[in-house]
């Protein structure tokens, strides 16, 4: 074999061996490929997962609950889900092999989106008004906690059950004065319907006494027990993707657009920016790092969950989250 041919063959064999060395890792999202999912695609495109010897394939989801059973059954080793839903799932399915390992939304996006021109700028303003709320909405599920923490007279609030497709249109038309929803979704949907952004108020429940956490990376604990180093590499790659998104949201969305070319790049960039500002880059994550949780806050969150959910078993924070796969002090985002 000629030297050049030998070198080429050796190079191809090395590349093939490297590809085989990567572990396939399916990752289940909670929702569609939108702005807040861009950091995970950045981690693919920039080789962060590959550096951890992982070949990650990302699958879209259909809601906050979607990823939890997928991960619990082992169909997906890792996923992205609302930790409050995970807490209830584990209460109803004791011993299920799933837990949280990295907090992404330090502040959950549960919010009240109101119209200032219709008199809604603060929690107390809801009294005497009509509030549109889809019955399955995650933010509506937390409304009793929000109401209790802000001493709202719920009898003075008229709740109008609405569908997801009609929620923001009813707010835009003035048929309701406010709606429950995810901050970065309902805000943008309302603005896209022609409502002046200066007229839209975002009342983030986390800023008004609700101690709940939001979405986290979850893992199948059986898989994690056998693949601890791979999981650590996965989380480091995820953190690197989010750090890049913080530095340049528009560039991060470019990675998203290659997977969802029908999306509106400008809209998804705004959606990502809103998620970063309100949910990911918080005073707490700046001081304590991205990924970990505060134990005292989690204890408070569990007490608040009891206001809306009757536990079948005594809640145990250690079942819902572990920081053992995170570096000391979490990851820096800036």
Coordinates of C-alpha atoms in Angstrom, one line a residue:
X1 CA 0.0 0.0 0.0
X2 CA 1.3 3.4 -0.9
X3 CA 2.2 5.7 2.0
X4 CA -0.5 8.2 1.2
X5 CA -3.2 5.5 0.7
X6 CA -2.1 3.9 4.0
X7 CA -2.3 7.2 5.8
X8 CA -5.8 7.8 4.4
X9 CA -7.0 4.4 5.4
X10 CA -5.6 4.8 8.9
X11 CA -7.3 8.1 9.2
X12 CA -10.6 6.7 8.1
X13 CA -10.3 3.8 10.5
X14 CA -9.5 6.2 13.4
X15 CA -12.5 8.4 12.5
X16 CA -14.7 5.3 12.4
X17 CA -13.4 4.1 15.7
X18 CA -14.1 7.6 17.2
X19 CA -17.6 7.6 15.9
X20 CA -18.2 4.1 17.4
X21 CA -16.8 5.3 20.7
X22 CA -19.6 7.9 21.0
X23 CA -22.5 6.6 23.1
X24 CA -25.9 7.2 21.6
X25 CA -28.0 9.2 24.1
X26 CA -31.7 10.0 23.2
X27 CA -32.8 13.2 25.0
X28 CA -36.6 14.0 25.4
X29 CA -37.7 17.6 25.5
X30 CA -40.9 18.8 27.1
X31 CA -42.1 20.8 24.1
X32 CA -41.6 21.7 20.5
X33 CA -38.4 23.0 18.9
X34 CA -38.7 26.6 20.0
X35 CA -36.3 29.3 21.2
X36 CA -35.6 27.9 24.7
X37 CA -34.5 24.5 23.2
X38 CA -31.8 26.2 21.0
X39 CA -29.0 25.7 23.6
X40 CA -29.2 21.9 23.2
X41 CA -28.8 22.1 19.5
X42 CA -25.9 24.5 20.0
X43 CA -24.3 21.8 22.1
X44 CA -24.6 19.4 19.2
X45 CA -23.4 21.8 16.5
X46 CA -20.4 23.1 18.5
X47 CA -19.3 19.5 19.4
X48 CA -19.8 19.8 23.2
X49 CA -21.7 16.5 23.3
X50 CA -19.1 14.9 21.0
X51 CA -16.3 16.1 23.3
X52 CA -18.1 14.1 26.1
X53 CA -18.2 11.0 23.7
X54 CA -21.9 11.4 23.3
X55 CA -24.1 11.3 20.2
X56 CA -27.2 13.1 21.4
X57 CA -30.5 12.8 19.5
X58 CA -33.2 15.3 20.6
X59 CA -36.9 14.5 20.4
X60 CA -39.7 17.1 20.8
X61 CA -42.4 16.7 23.4
X62 CA -46.0 17.6 23.9
X63 CA -46.1 19.2 27.4
X64 CA -44.6 19.3 30.9
X65 CA -45.5 15.7 31.7
X66 CA -44.4 14.2 28.4
X67 CA -40.7 13.5 29.2
X68 CA -41.2 12.1 32.7
X69 CA -42.7 8.6 31.8
X70 CA -40.3 8.4 28.9
X71 CA -37.3 8.7 31.2
X72 CA -38.9 6.7 34.0
X73 CA -39.4 3.7 31.7
X74 CA -35.9 4.0 30.3
X75 CA -37.0 4.7 26.8
X76 CA -35.0 7.9 27.1
X77 CA -32.0 8.1 29.6
X78 CA -32.4 11.9 29.9
X79 CA -35.1 14.4 29.5
X80 CA -36.3 17.9 30.3
X81 CA -39.4 18.4 32.4
X82 CA -41.2 20.5 35.1
X83 CA -39.9 19.4 38.4
X84 CA -43.2 20.0 40.1
X85 CA -44.8 17.5 37.8
X86 CA -41.9 15.1 38.6
X87 CA -42.6 15.5 42.3
X88 CA -46.2 14.5 41.9
X89 CA -45.3 11.7 39.5
X90 CA -42.9 10.2 42.0
X91 CA -45.5 10.5 44.8
X92 CA -48.0 8.5 42.6
X93 CA -45.3 6.1 41.3
X94 CA -43.1 5.4 44.4
X95 CA -39.7 4.0 43.5
X96 CA -39.8 5.0 39.8
X97 CA -36.2 5.4 38.6
X98 CA -36.2 9.1 37.7
X99 CA -34.9 12.2 39.4
X100 CA -33.8 15.8 38.6
X101 CA -30.1 16.4 38.2
X102 CA -29.8 20.0 36.8
X103 CA -32.1 22.9 37.3
X104 CA -32.5 25.0 34.2
X105 CA -35.4 27.3 35.0
X106 CA -34.4 28.6 38.4
X107 CA -37.6 30.7 38.1
X108 CA -40.5 28.8 36.5
X109 CA -42.3 30.6 33.7
X110 CA -45.7 30.4 35.4
X111 CA -47.2 33.9 35.0
X112 CA -50.2 36.1 34.7
X113 CA -50.1 38.1 31.5
X114 CA -52.4 41.1 31.7
X115 CA -53.4 44.3 29.9
X116 CA -52.4 47.5 31.7
X117 CA -55.1 49.3 29.8
X118 CA -57.6 46.9 31.3
X119 CA -56.3 47.6 34.8
X120 CA -53.9 44.7 35.4
X121 CA -50.4 45.5 36.4
X122 CA -50.0 43.8 39.9
X123 CA -51.5 40.7 41.6
X124 CA -54.2 42.7 43.5
X125 CA -55.5 44.1 40.3
X126 CA -57.0 40.8 39.4
X127 CA -59.7 41.3 41.9
X128 CA -62.9 42.5 40.1
X129 CA -61.5 41.3 36.8
X130 CA -62.0 38.4 34.4
X131 CA -59.1 36.0 34.3
X132 CA -58.8 33.6 31.3
X133 CA -57.3 30.2 32.3
X134 CA -57.0 27.0 30.3
X135 CA -57.9 24.1 32.7
X136 CA -54.8 22.0 31.8
X137 CA -52.4 25.0 32.0
X138 CA -49.4 24.6 34.2
X139 CA -49.5 28.2 35.4
X140 CA -53.2 27.9 36.3
X141 CA -52.3 24.8 38.3
X142 CA -50.1 27.0 40.5
X143 CA -52.6 29.9 40.8
X144 CA -53.9 28.8 44.2
X145 CA -50.4 29.1 45.6
X146 CA -50.0 32.6 43.9
X147 CA -53.4 33.7 45.3
X148 CA -52.6 32.5 48.8
X149 CA -49.1 34.2 48.8
X150 CA -50.6 37.5 47.7
X151 CA -53.8 37.4 49.8
X152 CA -56.1 37.6 46.8
X153 CA -59.8 37.4 47.3
X154 CA -60.5 34.7 44.7
X155 CA -64.2 35.1 45.0
X156 CA -63.7 38.6 43.5
X157 CA -62.0 37.1 40.5
X158 CA -64.1 35.8 37.6
X159 CA -62.3 32.8 36.1
X160 CA -63.2 32.1 32.5
X161 CA -62.1 28.7 31.2
X162 CA -60.5 29.1 27.8
X163 CA -58.7 26.9 25.3
X164 CA -55.0 27.3 24.5
X165 CA -55.8 28.5 21.0
X166 CA -58.2 31.2 22.2
X167 CA -56.4 32.3 25.3
X168 CA -54.3 35.2 23.9
X169 CA -56.9 36.2 21.3
X170 CA -59.4 36.8 24.1
X171 CA -56.8 38.9 25.9
X172 CA -56.1 40.9 22.7
X173 CA -59.8 41.4 22.1
X174 CA -60.3 42.6 25.7
X175 CA -62.7 39.7 26.5
X176 CA -60.5 38.9 29.5
X177 CA -58.2 41.3 31.4
X178 CA -55.5 38.7 32.0
X179 CA -54.6 35.1 31.4
X180 CA -52.5 32.4 33.0
X181 CA -49.6 31.1 30.9
X182 CA -45.9 30.7 30.5
X183 CA -44.3 34.1 30.5
X184 CA -42.3 33.8 27.3
X185 CA -45.2 32.2 25.4
X186 CA -48.3 34.2 26.3
X187 CA -46.4 37.5 26.2
X188 CA -45.2 37.0 22.7
X189 CA -48.4 35.5 21.5
X190 CA -50.3 38.6 22.8
X191 CA -47.8 41.0 21.2
X192 CA -48.1 39.2 17.8
X193 CA -51.8 39.8 17.9
X194 CA -51.2 43.5 17.7
X195 CA -51.2 44.5 21.4
X196 CA -48.7 47.2 22.1
X197 CA -45.9 45.6 24.3
X198 CA -46.1 48.7 26.6
X199 CA -49.7 47.6 27.4
X200 CA -48.7 44.1 28.4
X201 CA -47.9 43.3 32.0
X202 CA -46.0 40.1 33.0
X203 CA -46.6 39.1 36.6
X204 CA -44.1 36.3 37.1
X205 CA -45.4 34.2 40.0
X206 CA -41.8 33.5 41.1
X207 CA -41.5 37.3 41.8
X208 CA -44.6 37.2 44.0
X209 CA -44.0 34.6 46.7
X210 CA -44.1 31.4 44.7
X211 CA -41.0 29.4 45.6
X212 CA -41.5 26.6 43.1
X213 CA -38.7 25.7 40.7
X214 CA -39.3 25.2 37.0
X215 CA -37.9 22.8 34.4
X216 CA -34.9 20.6 35.1
X217 CA -32.8 18.0 33.3
X218 CA -34.1 14.6 34.6
X219 CA -32.4 11.2 34.3
X220 CA -33.3 7.6 34.6
X221 CA -31.5 6.7 37.9
X222 CA -30.7 3.1 36.8
X223 CA -28.9 4.5 33.7
X224 CA -27.2 7.1 35.8
X225 CA -25.8 4.6 38.3
X226 CA -24.0 2.8 35.4
X227 CA -23.1 5.9 33.4
X228 CA -22.2 8.6 35.9
X229 CA -19.2 10.0 34.0
X230 CA -21.3 10.1 30.8
X231 CA -24.0 12.0 32.6
X232 CA -21.5 14.5 34.0
X233 CA -20.2 15.1 30.5
X234 CA -23.8 15.5 29.2
X235 CA -24.6 18.1 31.8
X236 CA -21.4 20.0 31.2
X237 CA -22.2 20.1 27.5
X238 CA -25.7 21.3 28.2
X239 CA -24.3 24.1 30.4
X240 CA -21.9 25.1 27.6
X241 CA -24.8 25.3 25.2
X242 CA -26.7 27.6 27.6
X243 CA -23.7 29.7 28.2
X244 CA -23.3 30.3 24.4
X245 CA -27.0 31.1 24.2
X246 CA -26.6 33.8 27.0
X247 CA -23.7 35.3 25.1
X248 CA -25.5 35.4 21.7
X249 CA -29.1 34.3 21.6
X250 CA -29.5 35.1 17.9
X251 CA -26.6 32.8 17.0
X252 CA -28.1 30.0 19.2
X253 CA -31.4 30.2 17.4
X254 CA -29.5 29.6 14.1
X255 CA -28.9 26.0 15.4
X256 CA -32.6 25.7 16.1
X257 CA -33.6 26.9 12.7
X258 CA -31.8 24.1 11.0
X259 CA -34.1 21.7 12.8
X260 CA -37.2 23.8 12.5
X261 CA -36.9 25.8 9.3
X262 CA -40.6 26.8 9.4
X263 CA -40.0 28.8 12.6
X264 CA -39.7 32.6 12.8
X265 CA -36.1 33.2 13.7
X266 CA -36.8 36.7 15.1
X267 CA -39.7 35.4 17.2
X268 CA -37.8 32.5 18.6
X269 CA -34.8 34.7 19.4
X270 CA -37.2 36.9 21.5
X271 CA -38.6 33.8 23.1
X272 CA -35.2 32.6 24.1
X273 CA -34.2 36.1 25.3
X274 CA -37.3 36.3 27.5
X275 CA -36.6 32.8 29.0
X276 CA -33.0 33.8 29.7
X277 CA -33.9 37.0 31.4
X278 CA -36.8 35.8 33.5
X279 CA -36.1 32.1 34.1
X280 CA -32.4 31.1 33.6
X281 CA -30.1 34.0 34.4
X282 CA -31.3 35.0 37.8
X283 CA -29.7 36.7 40.8
X284 CA -29.4 33.2 42.4
X285 CA -27.7 31.5 39.5
X286 CA -25.3 34.5 39.1
X287 CA -24.3 34.0 42.7
X288 CA -24.5 30.2 43.0
X289 CA -24.0 28.8 39.6
X290 CA -26.3 27.2 37.0
X291 CA -27.6 23.8 37.8
X292 CA -27.9 23.4 41.6
X293 CA -30.9 24.2 43.8
X294 CA -31.2 25.8 47.2
X295 CA -32.3 23.2 49.7
X296 CA -34.3 25.6 51.9
X297 CA -36.2 26.9 48.9
X298 CA -37.0 23.3 47.8
X299 CA -38.4 22.6 51.3
X300 CA -40.5 25.8 51.0
X301 CA -41.7 24.7 47.5
X302 CA -42.8 21.4 48.8
X303 CA -44.9 23.1 51.5
X304 CA -46.5 25.3 48.8
X305 CA -47.2 22.3 46.6
X306 CA -49.2 20.9 49.6
X307 CA -51.7 23.8 49.1
X308 CA -52.8 22.4 45.8
X309 CA -51.8 18.7 46.0
X310 CA -52.4 16.0 48.6
X311 CA -49.4 13.8 48.9
X312 CA -49.9 10.1 49.2
X313 CA -46.5 9.7 50.8
X314 CA -44.4 12.1 52.9
X315 CA -42.5 14.3 50.5
X316 CA -38.7 13.8 50.4
X317 CA -36.7 16.4 48.5
X318 CA -33.8 13.9 48.1
X319 CA -36.1 11.8 45.8
X320 CA -36.7 14.7 43.4
X321 CA -33.2 16.2 42.8
X322 CA -29.6 15.3 43.3
X323 CA -26.6 17.5 42.7
X324 CA -24.0 14.7 42.7
X325 CA -23.4 14.9 39.0
X326 CA -22.8 18.7 39.0
X327 CA -19.5 20.4 39.8
X328 CA -19.1 22.3 43.1
X329 CA -20.7 25.7 42.7
X330 CA -22.5 24.7 39.5
X331 CA -21.7 26.1 36.0
X332 CA -21.0 29.7 35.1
X333 CA -23.4 31.2 32.5
X334 CA -21.6 34.5 31.9

